[in-house]
């Protein structure tokens, strides 16, 4: 804190010393070629994704954004701590950038790490308006690497985003091609018996819910750095090097499960903040999250970066190789997960009859199952592996479990951030370690630990059939702003009452995810809340002004899961960003 | 500089009731703050029917809507065109306002205009439409005609997925009259039913799905008697070919 004050004072005394980077960005109509289809979209400096902006902690950046579109635009600097007028949300931070005009953003860089930027106007972001931000720290990184690559993912859809929204509103299952069929019914009968299967279907039919509602919008092509699976973006390396991969999920809707068969990944940063290193075989990246990992390929072979969507309806693929043109084997997609009653347990007012998710899942204790032990040893082929892993699950003795009439999906491992018995719990393809939120620990506490001043409950609500999404049952159009007082430490309680996963993003302030580690809780900008779960985060309310707060799934935000947050009190913003440097510098 | 900050801070503290940052805060008047206004057009049936006694019909059943979650304007259109006679056996248009009344159901109200060959009718419409448990799409309407006759119509549809693209849909439509309207051949009681089975394939997304199917139409009671008296049939089987269209 003291050091921070000094730094702040230094900033006052020697403003001339502050480095100032100037950047120019144009917002343009571009063509996006995914290898599967070519689609007109929106990009930056003539391309989608836009450029990788490289900032340095401590500098003040000036970014001139010229809007070459025939509609208003905006750029939001996702995850950056800055004065609210610079946050780039039309109607909340500023008025937006009219067609043909240039807006100059100017703000101090008070943090380091991997972030991204995107349009906050209409559906420009799903249509291609996004890019990456890399911020070099003032001091040294607490980990070593020899080279680094940005790995920016997205889920490019052949339909224009407005059309996707309209189709979802007309038919919420418009894009869902993983629904259970007559064939699945008979397959379940042979597996679980007629009565169990029938009762299972009746239970779901009674709720008018679909087990297959994992991904709203299927039919996309996964892109990495703008390249489709066939176009195969390739990053070069020399064997033995440590490579830092800066994963950014810029998708409109898709969560990705990422693995690099043959390589372990050491996660060193989450959402731009250093975490205590944790080595994993696979991790899930929520929409708008970033994870930095370090990999160390020792042999001169090609490694596939494989990012399967959570619902297994699509994938992105890239390659790490010693030479251009080399390719590693590309695994097949694993079987699509299905929701279970446990994922529905957050829904109130629903009569689950005797198939209550909570009861049935309480009978299941998967917590001491070791996934590693369940997968046969010596297996290398991922596709075969995945099949085997699920076979070994089905082969398990379920007789002691009280399933009621439930048909559990295979997998069903335990993770504190998923409902017990959830069908969405990820399992590493090679049977190894899958990153959980519970594994994340801050490298260094960003804030002094203190008691929250109050708790705010935010129920994540919605109606899949109408494709309406809301917070506490109220859509953005009908909602009052959420009011916070400057200086508070607010504890947010997220209760997911829907059957979908929601990546909740608070602008302007950090979200301290409660993983039960006290001051070592990781600091994020997106908190993913799984169906049927309750998740807590705390926020030091240290940024005056108006901020956006929303689900980062584009079509959920657009159909109502969005709020304005007003931070009342605090130093006057009019006193320039300089004051912000001192304050925020103190925290960072 | 510092004092300025401090005094601004003090000011903010002394005027807590005012929005601390003054009135220059943007008000969210973007489209995001507006209710989503959407439109859509759907033809559940757009088909050619060939009956067991060689009658040929062009038939459609579609709707278009415009509006928000809270209020939609909907135009429903239904028709049967006898190809040989070059005449509309049925031509029905409804203009409706629709609003949610529960998680899965909308109430609707409006007017219906029947302008087939022969006498016209205008009706007031009240109804419910939505998704019943177990995925039955249901639609129930109550009609009061300008002649003072009341009737009710009930529609249900269920889809069975052979695959995620090959879909069998079963539809049942039944009409009941609470009073007789001899002029348009409607007797009191159960008037008619139409049951259809259609096997469709989603060829272009869900926007164009060609299908093959069978349809059974039947008239009952006095309505059947009136039809027979006029030399018409009371029961028909049709082979149908058509497409579901939405955009």
PDB file of C-alpha atoms in Angstrom, chain B residues 76 94-99 101 106-112 123-129 139-145 151-154 178:
ATOM      1  CA  UNK B  76     -52.619 -16.038 -38.674  1.00  0.00           C
ATOM      2  CA  UNK B  94     -56.874 -13.688 -37.844  1.00  0.00           C
ATOM      3  CA  UNK B  95     -55.357 -10.510 -36.500  1.00  0.00           C
ATOM      4  CA  UNK B  96     -54.359 -10.991 -32.895  1.00  0.00           C
ATOM      5  CA  UNK B  97     -52.569  -9.416 -29.980  1.00  0.00           C
ATOM      6  CA  UNK B  98     -50.701 -11.856 -27.834  1.00  0.00           C
ATOM      7  CA  UNK B  99     -49.264 -11.498 -24.345  1.00  0.00           C
ATOM      8  CA  UNK B 101     -49.885 -15.212 -19.029  1.00  0.00           C
ATOM      9  CA  UNK B 106     -49.730 -16.653 -24.064  1.00  0.00           C
ATOM     10  CA  UNK B 107     -53.228 -15.268 -24.139  1.00  0.00           C
ATOM     11  CA  UNK B 108     -54.440 -13.899 -27.439  1.00  0.00           C
ATOM     12  CA  UNK B 109     -57.331 -11.770 -28.541  1.00  0.00           C
ATOM     13  CA  UNK B 110     -58.420 -10.323 -31.834  1.00  0.00           C
ATOM     14  CA  UNK B 111     -60.604 -10.799 -34.842  1.00  0.00           C
ATOM     15  CA  UNK B 112     -60.996 -13.499 -37.453  1.00  0.00           C
ATOM     16  CA  UNK B 123     -65.491 -13.479 -35.382  1.00  0.00           C
ATOM     17  CA  UNK B 124     -64.126 -12.156 -32.148  1.00  0.00           C
ATOM     18  CA  UNK B 125     -61.303 -14.391 -30.903  1.00  0.00           C
ATOM     19  CA  UNK B 126     -60.045 -15.199 -27.422  1.00  0.00           C
ATOM     20  CA  UNK B 127     -57.469 -17.872 -26.940  1.00  0.00           C
ATOM     21  CA  UNK B 128     -54.502 -19.471 -25.275  1.00  0.00           C
ATOM     22  CA  UNK B 129     -51.416 -20.713 -27.010  1.00  0.00           C
ATOM     23  CA  UNK B 139     -53.582 -23.682 -29.134  1.00  0.00           C
ATOM     24  CA  UNK B 140     -57.163 -23.178 -28.014  1.00  0.00           C
ATOM     25  CA  UNK B 141     -59.490 -20.486 -29.326  1.00  0.00           C
ATOM     26  CA  UNK B 142     -62.991 -19.358 -28.601  1.00  0.00           C
ATOM     27  CA  UNK B 143     -64.883 -17.651 -31.423  1.00  0.00           C
ATOM     28  CA  UNK B 144     -68.026 -15.525 -31.421  1.00  0.00           C
ATOM     29  CA  UNK B 145     -69.332 -14.770 -34.900  1.00  0.00           C
ATOM     30  CA  UNK B 151     -67.495 -22.122 -31.400  1.00  0.00           C
ATOM     31  CA  UNK B 152     -64.180 -23.382 -30.137  1.00  0.00           C
ATOM     32  CA  UNK B 153     -61.121 -24.783 -31.807  1.00  0.00           C
ATOM     33  CA  UNK B 154     -58.394 -26.889 -30.273  1.00  0.00           C
ATOM     34  CA  UNK B 178     -72.056 -24.312 -29.354  1.00  0.00           C
TER      35      UNK B 178
END
